[in-house]
Amino acid sequence: QVHLQESGPRLVKPSQTLSLTCTVSGDSISSGDYYWTWIRQPPGKGPEWIAYIQHSGTTYYNPSLMSRITISVDTSKNQFSLKLNSVTAADTAVYFCARDLGGYLGYLDSWGQGSVVTVSS
Amino acid sequence: DIQMTQSPSSLSASVGDTVTITCRASQTINDYLNWYQQKPGKAPKVLIYGASRLQSGVPSRFSGSGSGTDFTLTISSLQPEDFATYFCQQTYSTPEITFGQGTRLDIK
């Protein structure tokens, strides 16, 4: 069974860069044609999709965040990462990494436990 | 992007009740609709995919229906562990998936 775990700083200052890494265990990030996904959930709100990456390096970004996001994959470490720059208080949220099965009838079948990130000086 | 609107935003019910949550898409999404359950401090867990298909291991008291723009999640004979927040998610515009704002189900 695949397991995902987020890691990274929990407090980020305004205008700086938020960096998170998701470590995948129990399966190779290169197996299958999955979408390795970042999602965030502001306090009391619904989830918001941030970006996907596939093991090939193909990426898809939320258009509303695209100018501030970089997502990358390291298949040798079985990890994928998110960088969100120029953060503001509006970026305060729980950040989840997840695996999306993609395709018709796809859904997010495995999630990390979530990383609470606060943007504050 | 496709907007997903859930109703109600919250509801109260008792153990044994049957409840229905609705989700409306801003444009047709065929049956590209999933339902998730989220408990406090935890990640969401998929219950229903493809509008009506029950995820393996999910109790049969959960059911989903709908197609096009209007969808429902029904929970029959509520159990104590069902009190949680429920989200719908559309995958029609993959990779640009979007979620509803959530419905919180509380014990009356």
PDB file of C-alpha atoms in Angstrom:
ATOM      1  CA  GLN A   1       0.000   0.000   0.000  1.00  0.00           C
ATOM      2  CA  VAL A   2       1.421   3.370  -1.012  1.00  0.00           C
ATOM      3  CA  HIS A   3       2.193   5.879   1.732  1.00  0.00           C
ATOM      4  CA  LEU A   4       2.879   9.603   1.259  1.00  0.00           C
ATOM      5  CA  GLN A   5       4.494  11.974   3.743  1.00  0.00           C
ATOM      6  CA  GLU A   6       4.933  15.738   3.459  1.00  0.00           C
ATOM      7  CA  SER A   7       7.936  17.513   4.960  1.00  0.00           C
ATOM      8  CA  GLY A   8       9.130  21.096   5.084  1.00  0.00           C
ATOM      9  CA  PRO A   9       8.991  24.282   7.158  1.00  0.00           C
ATOM     10  CA  ARG A  10       5.715  25.019   8.922  1.00  0.00           C
ATOM     11  CA  LEU A  11       6.264  28.773   9.174  1.00  0.00           C
ATOM     12  CA  VAL A  12       7.174  30.948   6.203  1.00  0.00           C
ATOM     13  CA  LYS A  13       7.609  34.713   6.164  1.00  0.00           C
ATOM     14  CA  PRO A  14       5.632  36.853   3.733  1.00  0.00           C
ATOM     15  CA  SER A  15       7.301  37.304   0.325  1.00  0.00           C
ATOM     16  CA  GLN A  16       9.472  34.235   0.873  1.00  0.00           C
ATOM     17  CA  THR A  17       9.267  30.797  -0.748  1.00  0.00           C
ATOM     18  CA  LEU A  18       7.296  27.874   0.638  1.00  0.00           C
ATOM     19  CA  SER A  19       9.054  24.559  -0.017  1.00  0.00           C
ATOM     20  CA  LEU A  20       7.564  21.147   0.605  1.00  0.00           C
ATOM     21  CA  THR A  21       8.660  17.627  -0.286  1.00  0.00           C
ATOM     22  CA  CYS A  22       6.516  14.523  -0.513  1.00  0.00           C
ATOM     23  CA  THR A  23       8.217  11.200   0.099  1.00  0.00           C
ATOM     24  CA  VAL A  24       6.463   8.192  -1.391  1.00  0.00           C
ATOM     25  CA  SER A  25       6.897   4.714   0.052  1.00  0.00           C
ATOM     26  CA  GLY A  26       5.330   1.367  -0.689  1.00  0.00           C
ATOM     27  CA  ASP A  27       5.457   1.879  -4.434  1.00  0.00           C
ATOM     28  CA  SER A  28       7.778   3.403  -6.982  1.00  0.00           C
ATOM     29  CA  ILE A  29       6.870   6.888  -8.129  1.00  0.00           C
ATOM     30  CA  SER A  30       7.821   5.681 -11.611  1.00  0.00           C
ATOM     31  CA  SER A  31       5.306   2.839 -11.689  1.00  0.00           C
ATOM     32  CA  GLY A  32       2.041   3.468 -13.432  1.00  0.00           C
ATOM     33  CA  ASP A  33       0.871   6.634 -15.091  1.00  0.00           C
ATOM     34  CA  TYR A  34      -0.211   8.463 -11.963  1.00  0.00           C
ATOM     35  CA  TYR A  35      -0.531  12.157 -11.348  1.00  0.00           C
ATOM     36  CA  TRP A  36       1.496  13.082  -8.246  1.00  0.00           C
ATOM     37  CA  THR A  37      -0.452  15.970  -6.836  1.00  0.00           C
ATOM     38  CA  TRP A  38      -0.271  18.913  -4.476  1.00  0.00           C
ATOM     39  CA  ILE A  39      -3.494  20.169  -2.923  1.00  0.00           C
ATOM     40  CA  ARG A  40      -4.044  22.765  -0.242  1.00  0.00           C
ATOM     41  CA  GLN A  41      -6.907  23.498   2.071  1.00  0.00           C
ATOM     42  CA  PRO A  42      -7.219  26.910   3.717  1.00  0.00           C
ATOM     43  CA  PRO A  43      -8.764  26.906   7.194  1.00  0.00           C
ATOM     44  CA  GLY A  44     -12.479  26.104   7.017  1.00  0.00           C
ATOM     45  CA  LYS A  45     -12.550  25.867   3.216  1.00  0.00           C
ATOM     46  CA  GLY A  46     -12.653  23.230   0.531  1.00  0.00           C
ATOM     47  CA  PRO A  47      -9.525  21.768  -1.034  1.00  0.00           C
ATOM     48  CA  GLU A  48      -7.792  23.565  -3.900  1.00  0.00           C
ATOM     49  CA  TRP A  49      -5.726  21.759  -6.520  1.00  0.00           C
ATOM     50  CA  ILE A  50      -2.246  23.283  -6.906  1.00  0.00           C
ATOM     51  CA  ALA A  51      -0.326  21.157  -9.400  1.00  0.00           C
ATOM     52  CA  TYR A  52       0.408  17.695 -10.793  1.00  0.00           C
ATOM     53  CA  ILE A  53       3.561  16.036 -11.957  1.00  0.00           C
ATOM     54  CA  GLN A  54       4.059  12.686 -13.626  1.00  0.00           C
ATOM     55  CA  HIS A  55       7.191  10.569 -13.285  1.00  0.00           C
ATOM     56  CA  SER A  56       8.182  11.613 -16.798  1.00  0.00           C
ATOM     57  CA  GLY A  57       8.399  15.181 -15.520  1.00  0.00           C
ATOM     58  CA  THR A  58       5.241  16.341 -17.271  1.00  0.00           C
ATOM     59  CA  THR A  59       3.639  19.064 -15.173  1.00  0.00           C
ATOM     60  CA  TYR A  60       0.266  20.768 -14.915  1.00  0.00           C
ATOM     61  CA  TYR A  61      -0.304  23.878 -12.834  1.00  0.00           C
ATOM     62  CA  ASN A  62      -3.375  25.622 -11.488  1.00  0.00           C
ATOM     63  CA  PRO A  63      -3.635  28.709 -13.736  1.00  0.00           C
ATOM     64  CA  SER A  64      -4.344  30.922 -10.738  1.00  0.00           C
ATOM     65  CA  LEU A  65      -1.046  29.941  -9.102  1.00  0.00           C
ATOM     66  CA  MET A  66       1.060  29.130 -12.151  1.00  0.00           C
ATOM     67  CA  SER A  67       3.235  32.225 -12.005  1.00  0.00           C
ATOM     68  CA  ARG A  68       4.430  31.335  -8.479  1.00  0.00           C
ATOM     69  CA  ILE A  69       4.739  27.535  -8.593  1.00  0.00           C
ATOM     70  CA  THR A  70       7.480  25.096  -9.405  1.00  0.00           C
ATOM     71  CA  ILE A  71       6.913  21.365  -9.028  1.00  0.00           C
ATOM     72  CA  SER A  72       9.609  18.745  -9.573  1.00  0.00           C
ATOM     73  CA  VAL A  73      10.153  15.022  -9.210  1.00  0.00           C
ATOM     74  CA  ASP A  74      13.189  13.021  -8.078  1.00  0.00           C
ATOM     75  CA  THR A  75      12.583   9.419  -9.042  1.00  0.00           C
ATOM     76  CA  SER A  76      15.867   8.284  -7.472  1.00  0.00           C
ATOM     77  CA  LYS A  77      14.591   9.415  -4.056  1.00  0.00           C
ATOM     78  CA  ASN A  78      10.937   8.564  -4.775  1.00  0.00           C
ATOM     79  CA  GLN A  79       9.995  12.157  -3.968  1.00  0.00           C
ATOM     80  CA  PHE A  80       8.269  15.087  -5.562  1.00  0.00           C
ATOM     81  CA  SER A  81       8.434  18.677  -4.415  1.00  0.00           C
ATOM     82  CA  LEU A  82       6.576  21.981  -4.459  1.00  0.00           C
ATOM     83  CA  LYS A  83       7.908  25.515  -4.357  1.00  0.00           C
ATOM     84  CA  LEU A  84       5.513  28.437  -4.033  1.00  0.00           C
ATOM     85  CA  ASN A  85       7.170  31.821  -4.088  1.00  0.00           C
ATOM     86  CA  SER A  86       6.142  35.308  -2.997  1.00  0.00           C
ATOM     87  CA  VAL A  87       3.808  33.926  -0.351  1.00  0.00           C
ATOM     88  CA  THR A  88       1.220  35.983   1.512  1.00  0.00           C
ATOM     89  CA  ALA A  89      -1.139  35.252   4.393  1.00  0.00           C
ATOM     90  CA  ALA A  90      -3.607  33.938   1.803  1.00  0.00           C
ATOM     91  CA  ASP A  91      -1.256  30.990   1.250  1.00  0.00           C
ATOM     92  CA  THR A  92      -1.718  29.801   4.830  1.00  0.00           C
ATOM     93  CA  ALA A  93      -3.251  26.339   4.555  1.00  0.00           C
ATOM     94  CA  VAL A  94      -2.842  22.633   5.108  1.00  0.00           C
ATOM     95  CA  TYR A  95      -0.820  21.327   2.182  1.00  0.00           C
ATOM     96  CA  PHE A  96      -1.399  17.742   1.099  1.00  0.00           C
ATOM     97  CA  CYS A  97       0.448  15.585  -1.372  1.00  0.00           C
ATOM     98  CA  ALA A  98      -1.615  12.878  -2.998  1.00  0.00           C
ATOM     99  CA  ARG A  99      -1.715  10.351  -5.798  1.00  0.00           C
ATOM    100  CA  ASP A 100      -4.314  10.799  -8.530  1.00  0.00           C
ATOM    101  CA  LEU A 101      -5.168   7.754 -10.595  1.00  0.00           C
ATOM    102  CA  GLY A 102      -6.023   9.991 -13.532  1.00  0.00           C
ATOM    103  CA  GLY A 103      -7.992   9.006 -16.590  1.00  0.00           C
ATOM    104  CA  TYR A 104     -11.688   8.279 -16.752  1.00  0.00           C
ATOM    105  CA  LEU A 105     -13.024   7.446 -13.273  1.00  0.00           C
ATOM    106  CA  GLY A 106      -9.837   8.769 -11.717  1.00  0.00           C
ATOM    107  CA  TYR A 107      -9.705   9.984  -8.151  1.00  0.00           C
ATOM    108  CA  LEU A 108      -7.237  10.803  -5.389  1.00  0.00           C
ATOM    109  CA  ASP A 109      -6.690   7.414  -3.834  1.00  0.00           C
ATOM    110  CA  SER A 110      -3.796   8.064  -1.454  1.00  0.00           C
ATOM    111  CA  TRP A 111      -3.005  11.178   0.553  1.00  0.00           C
ATOM    112  CA  GLY A 112      -0.324  12.356   2.939  1.00  0.00           C
ATOM    113  CA  GLN A 113      -1.393  13.388   6.409  1.00  0.00           C
ATOM    114  CA  GLY A 114      -1.061  17.072   5.515  1.00  0.00           C
ATOM    115  CA  SER A 115       1.397  19.782   6.490  1.00  0.00           C
ATOM    116  CA  VAL A 116       0.094  22.898   8.215  1.00  0.00           C
ATOM    117  CA  VAL A 117       1.912  25.898   6.749  1.00  0.00           C
ATOM    118  CA  THR A 118       1.479  29.360   8.209  1.00  0.00           C
ATOM    119  CA  VAL A 119       2.622  32.521   6.452  1.00  0.00           C
ATOM    120  CA  SER A 120       3.472  35.107   9.056  1.00  0.00           C
ATOM    121  CA  SER A 121       6.269  37.443  10.003  1.00  0.00           C
TER     122      SER A 121
ATOM    123  CA  ASP B   1     -12.828  26.735 -14.402  1.00  0.00           C
ATOM    124  CA  ILE B   2     -15.725  24.532 -13.343  1.00  0.00           C
ATOM    125  CA  GLN B   3     -17.353  25.664 -10.104  1.00  0.00           C
ATOM    126  CA  MET B   4     -18.786  23.072  -7.736  1.00  0.00           C
ATOM    127  CA  THR B   5     -21.510  24.181  -5.342  1.00  0.00           C
ATOM    128  CA  GLN B   6     -22.593  21.972  -2.460  1.00  0.00           C
ATOM    129  CA  SER B   7     -25.700  22.246  -0.367  1.00  0.00           C
ATOM    130  CA  PRO B   8     -26.327  22.470   2.431  1.00  0.00           C
ATOM    131  CA  SER B   9     -23.094  23.817   3.858  1.00  0.00           C
ATOM    132  CA  SER B  10     -23.932  22.123   7.136  1.00  0.00           C
ATOM    133  CA  LEU B  11     -26.617  19.885   8.535  1.00  0.00           C
ATOM    134  CA  SER B  12     -27.458  18.137  11.755  1.00  0.00           C
ATOM    135  CA  ALA B  13     -28.800  14.619  11.954  1.00  0.00           C
ATOM    136  CA  SER B  14     -29.182  11.731  14.362  1.00  0.00           C
ATOM    137  CA  VAL B  15     -27.770   8.236  14.338  1.00  0.00           C
ATOM    138  CA  GLY B  16     -30.039   6.108  12.158  1.00  0.00           C
ATOM    139  CA  ASP B  17     -31.199   8.986   9.957  1.00  0.00           C
ATOM    140  CA  THR B  18     -30.821   9.137   6.192  1.00  0.00           C
ATOM    141  CA  VAL B  19     -29.237  12.310   4.796  1.00  0.00           C
ATOM    142  CA  THR B  20     -28.676  13.646   1.299  1.00  0.00           C
ATOM    143  CA  ILE B  21     -26.017  16.115   0.188  1.00  0.00           C
ATOM    144  CA  THR B  22     -26.159  17.737  -3.215  1.00  0.00           C
ATOM    145  CA  CYS B  23     -23.453  19.020  -5.525  1.00  0.00           C
ATOM    146  CA  ARG B  24     -24.063  21.130  -8.617  1.00  0.00           C
ATOM    147  CA  ALA B  25     -21.514  21.781 -11.342  1.00  0.00           C
ATOM    148  CA  SER B  26     -21.409  25.066 -13.259  1.00  0.00           C
ATOM    149  CA  GLN B  27     -21.359  23.092 -16.521  1.00  0.00           C
ATOM    150  CA  THR B  28     -21.965  19.521 -17.528  1.00  0.00           C
ATOM    151  CA  ILE B  29     -19.375  17.075 -16.209  1.00  0.00           C
ATOM    152  CA  ASN B  30     -21.084  13.816 -17.275  1.00  0.00           C
ATOM    153  CA  ASP B  31     -20.260  11.406 -14.424  1.00  0.00           C
ATOM    154  CA  TYR B  32     -16.778  12.735 -13.615  1.00  0.00           C
ATOM    155  CA  LEU B  33     -17.730  13.305  -9.985  1.00  0.00           C
ATOM    156  CA  ASN B  34     -16.182  11.951  -6.804  1.00  0.00           C
ATOM    157  CA  TRP B  35     -17.207  12.228  -3.165  1.00  0.00           C
ATOM    158  CA  TYR B  36     -14.782  12.372  -0.231  1.00  0.00           C
ATOM    159  CA  GLN B  37     -15.182  12.196   3.527  1.00  0.00           C
ATOM    160  CA  GLN B  38     -12.856  14.204   5.767  1.00  0.00           C
ATOM    161  CA  LYS B  39     -12.543  13.987   9.522  1.00  0.00           C
ATOM    162  CA  PRO B  40     -10.859  16.713  11.606  1.00  0.00           C
ATOM    163  CA  GLY B  41      -7.105  16.768  11.195  1.00  0.00           C
ATOM    164  CA  LYS B  42      -7.160  14.017   8.591  1.00  0.00           C
ATOM    165  CA  ALA B  43      -6.827  13.806   4.820  1.00  0.00           C
ATOM    166  CA  PRO B  44      -9.940  13.269   2.712  1.00  0.00           C
ATOM    167  CA  LYS B  45     -10.883   9.694   1.843  1.00  0.00           C
ATOM    168  CA  VAL B  46     -12.716   8.745  -1.333  1.00  0.00           C
ATOM    169  CA  LEU B  47     -16.169   7.226  -0.889  1.00  0.00           C
ATOM    170  CA  ILE B  48     -17.714   7.357  -4.352  1.00  0.00           C
ATOM    171  CA  TYR B  49     -16.071   7.743  -7.766  1.00  0.00           C
ATOM    172  CA  GLY B  50     -17.598   8.118 -11.191  1.00  0.00           C
ATOM    173  CA  ALA B  51     -20.719   9.588  -9.552  1.00  0.00           C
ATOM    174  CA  SER B  52     -22.126   6.270  -8.360  1.00  0.00           C
ATOM    175  CA  ARG B  53     -19.336   3.733  -7.949  1.00  0.00           C
ATOM    176  CA  LEU B  54     -18.631   2.696  -4.363  1.00  0.00           C
ATOM    177  CA  GLN B  55     -14.943   2.634  -3.447  1.00  0.00           C
ATOM    178  CA  SER B  56     -13.740  -0.719  -2.174  1.00  0.00           C
ATOM    179  CA  GLY B  57     -14.087  -1.019   1.578  1.00  0.00           C
ATOM    180  CA  VAL B  58     -16.666   1.763   1.919  1.00  0.00           C
ATOM    181  CA  PRO B  59     -19.920   0.697   3.622  1.00  0.00           C
ATOM    182  CA  SER B  60     -22.912   0.214   1.352  1.00  0.00           C
ATOM    183  CA  ARG B  61     -24.938   2.795   3.301  1.00  0.00           C
ATOM    184  CA  PHE B  62     -23.094   5.367   1.173  1.00  0.00           C
ATOM    185  CA  SER B  63     -24.468   5.867  -2.324  1.00  0.00           C
ATOM    186  CA  GLY B  64     -24.081   8.398  -5.089  1.00  0.00           C
ATOM    187  CA  SER B  65     -26.198   9.358  -8.044  1.00  0.00           C
ATOM    188  CA  GLY B  66     -26.494  11.937 -10.765  1.00  0.00           C
ATOM    189  CA  SER B  67     -25.061  12.907 -14.103  1.00  0.00           C
ATOM    190  CA  GLY B  68     -24.538  16.101 -16.041  1.00  0.00           C
ATOM    191  CA  THR B  69     -24.642  18.934 -13.533  1.00  0.00           C
ATOM    192  CA  ASP B  70     -26.567  17.620 -10.508  1.00  0.00           C
ATOM    193  CA  PHE B  71     -25.344  14.970  -8.103  1.00  0.00           C
ATOM    194  CA  THR B  72     -26.280  13.579  -4.717  1.00  0.00           C
ATOM    195  CA  LEU B  73     -24.571  11.677  -1.948  1.00  0.00           C
ATOM    196  CA  THR B  74     -26.916   9.721   0.278  1.00  0.00           C
ATOM    197  CA  ILE B  75     -25.965   8.217   3.610  1.00  0.00           C
ATOM    198  CA  SER B  76     -28.512   5.761   4.935  1.00  0.00           C
ATOM    199  CA  SER B  77     -28.805   4.735   8.553  1.00  0.00           C
ATOM    200  CA  LEU B  78     -26.174   7.171   9.843  1.00  0.00           C
ATOM    201  CA  GLN B  79     -23.531   5.726  12.120  1.00  0.00           C
ATOM    202  CA  PRO B  80     -21.514   7.677  14.711  1.00  0.00           C
ATOM    203  CA  GLU B  81     -18.389   7.456  12.552  1.00  0.00           C
ATOM    204  CA  ASP B  82     -20.169   9.159   9.630  1.00  0.00           C
ATOM    205  CA  PHE B  83     -20.190  12.585  11.284  1.00  0.00           C
ATOM    206  CA  ALA B  84     -17.602  14.414   9.224  1.00  0.00           C
ATOM    207  CA  THR B  85     -17.247  16.867   6.343  1.00  0.00           C
ATOM    208  CA  TYR B  86     -18.042  15.743   2.805  1.00  0.00           C
ATOM    209  CA  PHE B  87     -16.639  17.194  -0.421  1.00  0.00           C
ATOM    210  CA  CYS B  88     -17.474  16.647  -4.039  1.00  0.00           C
ATOM    211  CA  GLN B  89     -14.777  16.863  -6.720  1.00  0.00           C
ATOM    212  CA  GLN B  90     -15.055  17.097 -10.496  1.00  0.00           C
ATOM    213  CA  THR B  91     -12.448  15.526 -12.741  1.00  0.00           C
ATOM    214  CA  TYR B  92     -14.090  16.407 -16.073  1.00  0.00           C
ATOM    215  CA  SER B  93     -11.596  19.199 -16.620  1.00  0.00           C
ATOM    216  CA  THR B  94      -8.572  17.136 -15.542  1.00  0.00           C
ATOM    217  CA  PRO B  95      -5.902  18.170 -14.826  1.00  0.00           C
ATOM    218  CA  GLU B  96      -7.749  21.245 -13.523  1.00  0.00           C
ATOM    219  CA  ILE B  97      -9.830  19.451 -10.924  1.00  0.00           C
ATOM    220  CA  THR B  98     -12.024  21.446  -8.552  1.00  0.00           C
ATOM    221  CA  PHE B  99     -13.791  20.707  -5.286  1.00  0.00           C
ATOM    222  CA  GLY B 100     -16.971  21.823  -3.604  1.00  0.00           C
ATOM    223  CA  GLN B 101     -16.753  23.936  -0.494  1.00  0.00           C
ATOM    224  CA  GLY B 102     -17.839  21.072   1.742  1.00  0.00           C
ATOM    225  CA  THR B 103     -20.833  19.981   3.804  1.00  0.00           C
ATOM    226  CA  ARG B 104     -20.332  19.506   7.521  1.00  0.00           C
ATOM    227  CA  LEU B 105     -22.493  16.790   9.032  1.00  0.00           C
ATOM    228  CA  ASP B 106     -22.983  17.148  12.787  1.00  0.00           C
ATOM    229  CA  ILE B 107     -24.749  15.086  15.372  1.00  0.00           C
ATOM    230  CA  LYS B 108     -28.090  16.554  16.349  1.00  0.00           C
TER     231      LYS B 108
END
